[in-house]
Amino acid sequence: MKDFNKLSKRQRNILIYMEGYVEKHGFPPTIREIGTATDINSTSVVNYNLNKLVQAGYLERSGRVSRGIRMVGEIPGDDKKKVKVAQAPVSIPLVGQIVAGEPVPPFEANGDSIEVTPAMLGNANVDDVFALRVKGDSMIDAMIADGDIVLLRRVSTARNGDMVAVWLDERGETTLKRFYLEPDRIRLQPENPTMQPIYVHPAHCQIQGKVVSVIRPFRQ
Amino acid sequence: MKDFNKLSKRQRNILIYMEGYVEKHGFPPTIREIGTATDINSTSVVNYNLNKLVQAGYLERSGRVSRGIRMVGEIPGDDKKKVKVAQAPVSIPLVGQIVAGEPVPPFEANGDSIEVTPAMLGNANVDDVFALRVKGDSMIDAMIADGDIVLLRRVSTARNGDMVAVWLDERGETTLKRFYLEPDRIRLQPENPTMQPIYVHPAHCQIQGKVVSVIRPFRQ
DNA sequence: ATTATAAGGACACACTTGTTCTATGTCAAA
DNA sequence: TTTGACATAGAACAAGTGTGTCCTTATAAT
């Protein structure tokens, strides 16, 4: 329906100018401003082309109102807007703190949340991801410090090498380790290569999530 | 600074009306429209209050331009806009790798970039921030691992306690440490409390940037 | 070649709209 | 009470601005 190629060069210029102007000023240009910018000396010609653009569905006008023009839809072939849409950030619920001595709290948003870009989540489904703030230095062997924010993905299974949050029955604590399934046990390998691995029986631990990303904000 | 309660009832109404009008029409209202909507029958009074709002940092105006009003920032107590404004993601150039044996590369985008939310930059100006990918385990004493992405902010000065990237003349390497200015020397304190600090003369080191944030992506 | 239609241009007109000036009211500090 | 800063109202003014008309030029169909 909307065929950008059917528009005249002038009409295309008007659209492009409109977009830039609104972006820069926060309000639409006047007919005369459009004329100057697109090398049209007559207001009536600008008006004519504006009406054409309305007809074609690119613009909407409010009659007898100065600057009563607004864009609808997007300009074909103009990626600028598209990128923005693709980048739309997502809100991840910050469900609480992760402390060595306590299991990961239930998946319930308490109001807090953090904004991240989808790219930071990898392939993880946005709805499966939640965030925890690390309290204390208990995760220091996983190279994770006090105050770090851990993005976790609720999963039931893990693959070898995944960084996971695990609840250890015997120790009564949550820990972040790399997961390796061995013949008769699970090896939980600390990220820090100088630390020794922990071995647990699959029945005596629970995987509470897979680590998607760690964010460490610094005071500015 | 921006104290919504300091605004008069009229000024609050104007802001709220503005937001709704722009949302509905795609362009800002006129002084007279604002007056009618907010029960002010004098254009000069509307004008007066608009200037107050500009002073308070809620609006920007373009003089002698019809409908030359635009909102900046958000209306306190009005969540709708807050979300939108806060979400606008920004692109940070990924200028290269940070390796212990080399100085931070010059500030030139090579095309790569990462998307982050402004909130992750704290108060830092977007244009001053760049990103580096950490190569190797040389920053392990700063709790920063191979593959981490470090967001740095170009600064000429640092405050005590800031995490900074420093080039050490004597060692011929870049390191990430906490910065403390002492009477006659600079103390560079590793993040890991078990490590010993480094002391250098101010003339023999260069601060290359202040760490804004560290992001550690995990394989999914 | 003739005609019809679209497109471009110049300009006057009327309405819109921001700005400014003066007068008046309010209220707290001196 | 007086003073002065602040807020309001109304009116007048000067640009700003959209719209209609008339005309010319280009393009395509007949």
mmCIF file with all atom_site columns, C-alpha atoms (C1' of nucleotides) in Angstrom, chain A residues 10 40-45 48-49 52 66, chain C residues 6-13 15-17:
data_model
loop_
_atom_site.group_PDB
_atom_site.id
_atom_site.type_symbol
_atom_site.label_atom_id
_atom_site.label_alt_id
_atom_site.label_comp_id
_atom_site.label_asym_id
_atom_site.label_entity_id
_atom_site.label_seq_id
_atom_site.pdbx_PDB_ins_code
_atom_site.Cartn_x
_atom_site.Cartn_y
_atom_site.Cartn_z
_atom_site.occupancy
_atom_site.B_iso_or_equiv
_atom_site.pdbx_formal_charge
_atom_site.auth_seq_id
_atom_site.auth_comp_id
_atom_site.auth_asym_id
_atom_site.auth_atom_id
_atom_site.pdbx_PDB_model_num
ATOM 1  C CA    . ARG A 1 10 ? 10.393 16.322 -2.975  1.00 0.00 ? 10 ARG A CA    1
ATOM 2  C CA    . ILE A 1 40 ? 10.561 24.831 -2.526  1.00 0.00 ? 40 ILE A CA    1
ATOM 3  C CA    . ASN A 1 41 ? 9.915  28.534 -2.846  1.00 0.00 ? 41 ASN A CA    1
ATOM 4  C CA    . SER A 1 42 ? 6.187  28.422 -2.628  1.00 0.00 ? 42 SER A CA    1
ATOM 5  C CA    . THR A 1 43 ? 4.165  27.627 0.421   1.00 0.00 ? 43 THR A CA    1
ATOM 6  C CA    . SER A 1 44 ? 1.360  26.365 -1.746  1.00 0.00 ? 44 SER A CA    1
ATOM 7  C CA    . VAL A 1 45 ? 3.600  23.742 -3.274  1.00 0.00 ? 45 VAL A CA    1
ATOM 8  C CA    . TYR A 1 48 ? 0.244  20.544 -2.006  1.00 0.00 ? 48 TYR A CA    1
ATOM 9  C CA    . ASN A 1 49 ? 2.886  17.943 -1.323  1.00 0.00 ? 49 ASN A CA    1
ATOM 10 C CA    . LYS A 1 52 ? -0.215 14.251 -1.069  1.00 0.00 ? 52 LYS A CA    1
ATOM 11 C CA    . SER A 1 66 ? 0.378  26.040 12.919  1.00 0.00 ? 66 SER A CA    1
ATOM 12 C "C1'" . DA  C 2 6  ? -0.529 17.269 -12.657 1.00 0.00 ? 6  DA  C "C1'" 1
ATOM 13 C "C1'" . DA  C 2 7  ? 2.992  20.169 -10.757 1.00 0.00 ? 7  DA  C "C1'" 1
ATOM 14 C "C1'" . DG  C 2 8  ? 5.218  24.451 -9.617  1.00 0.00 ? 8  DG  C "C1'" 1
ATOM 15 C "C1'" . DG  C 2 9  ? 5.155  29.318 -8.413  1.00 0.00 ? 9  DG  C "C1'" 1
ATOM 16 C "C1'" . DA  C 2 10 ? 3.898  34.116 -6.527  1.00 0.00 ? 10 DA  C "C1'" 1
ATOM 17 C "C1'" . DC  C 2 11 ? 1.192  36.621 -3.554  1.00 0.00 ? 11 DC  C "C1'" 1
ATOM 18 C "C1'" . DA  C 2 12 ? -2.454 38.585 -0.775  1.00 0.00 ? 12 DA  C "C1'" 1
ATOM 19 C "C1'" . DC  C 2 13 ? -5.396 37.658 3.068   1.00 0.00 ? 13 DC  C "C1'" 1
ATOM 20 C "C1'" . DC  C 2 15 ? -6.150 33.844 11.257  1.00 0.00 ? 15 DC  C "C1'" 1
ATOM 21 C "C1'" . DT  C 2 16 ? -2.888 32.182 14.761  1.00 0.00 ? 16 DT  C "C1'" 1
ATOM 22 C "C1'" . DT  C 2 17 ? 0.218  32.927 18.184  1.00 0.00 ? 17 DT  C "C1'" 1
#
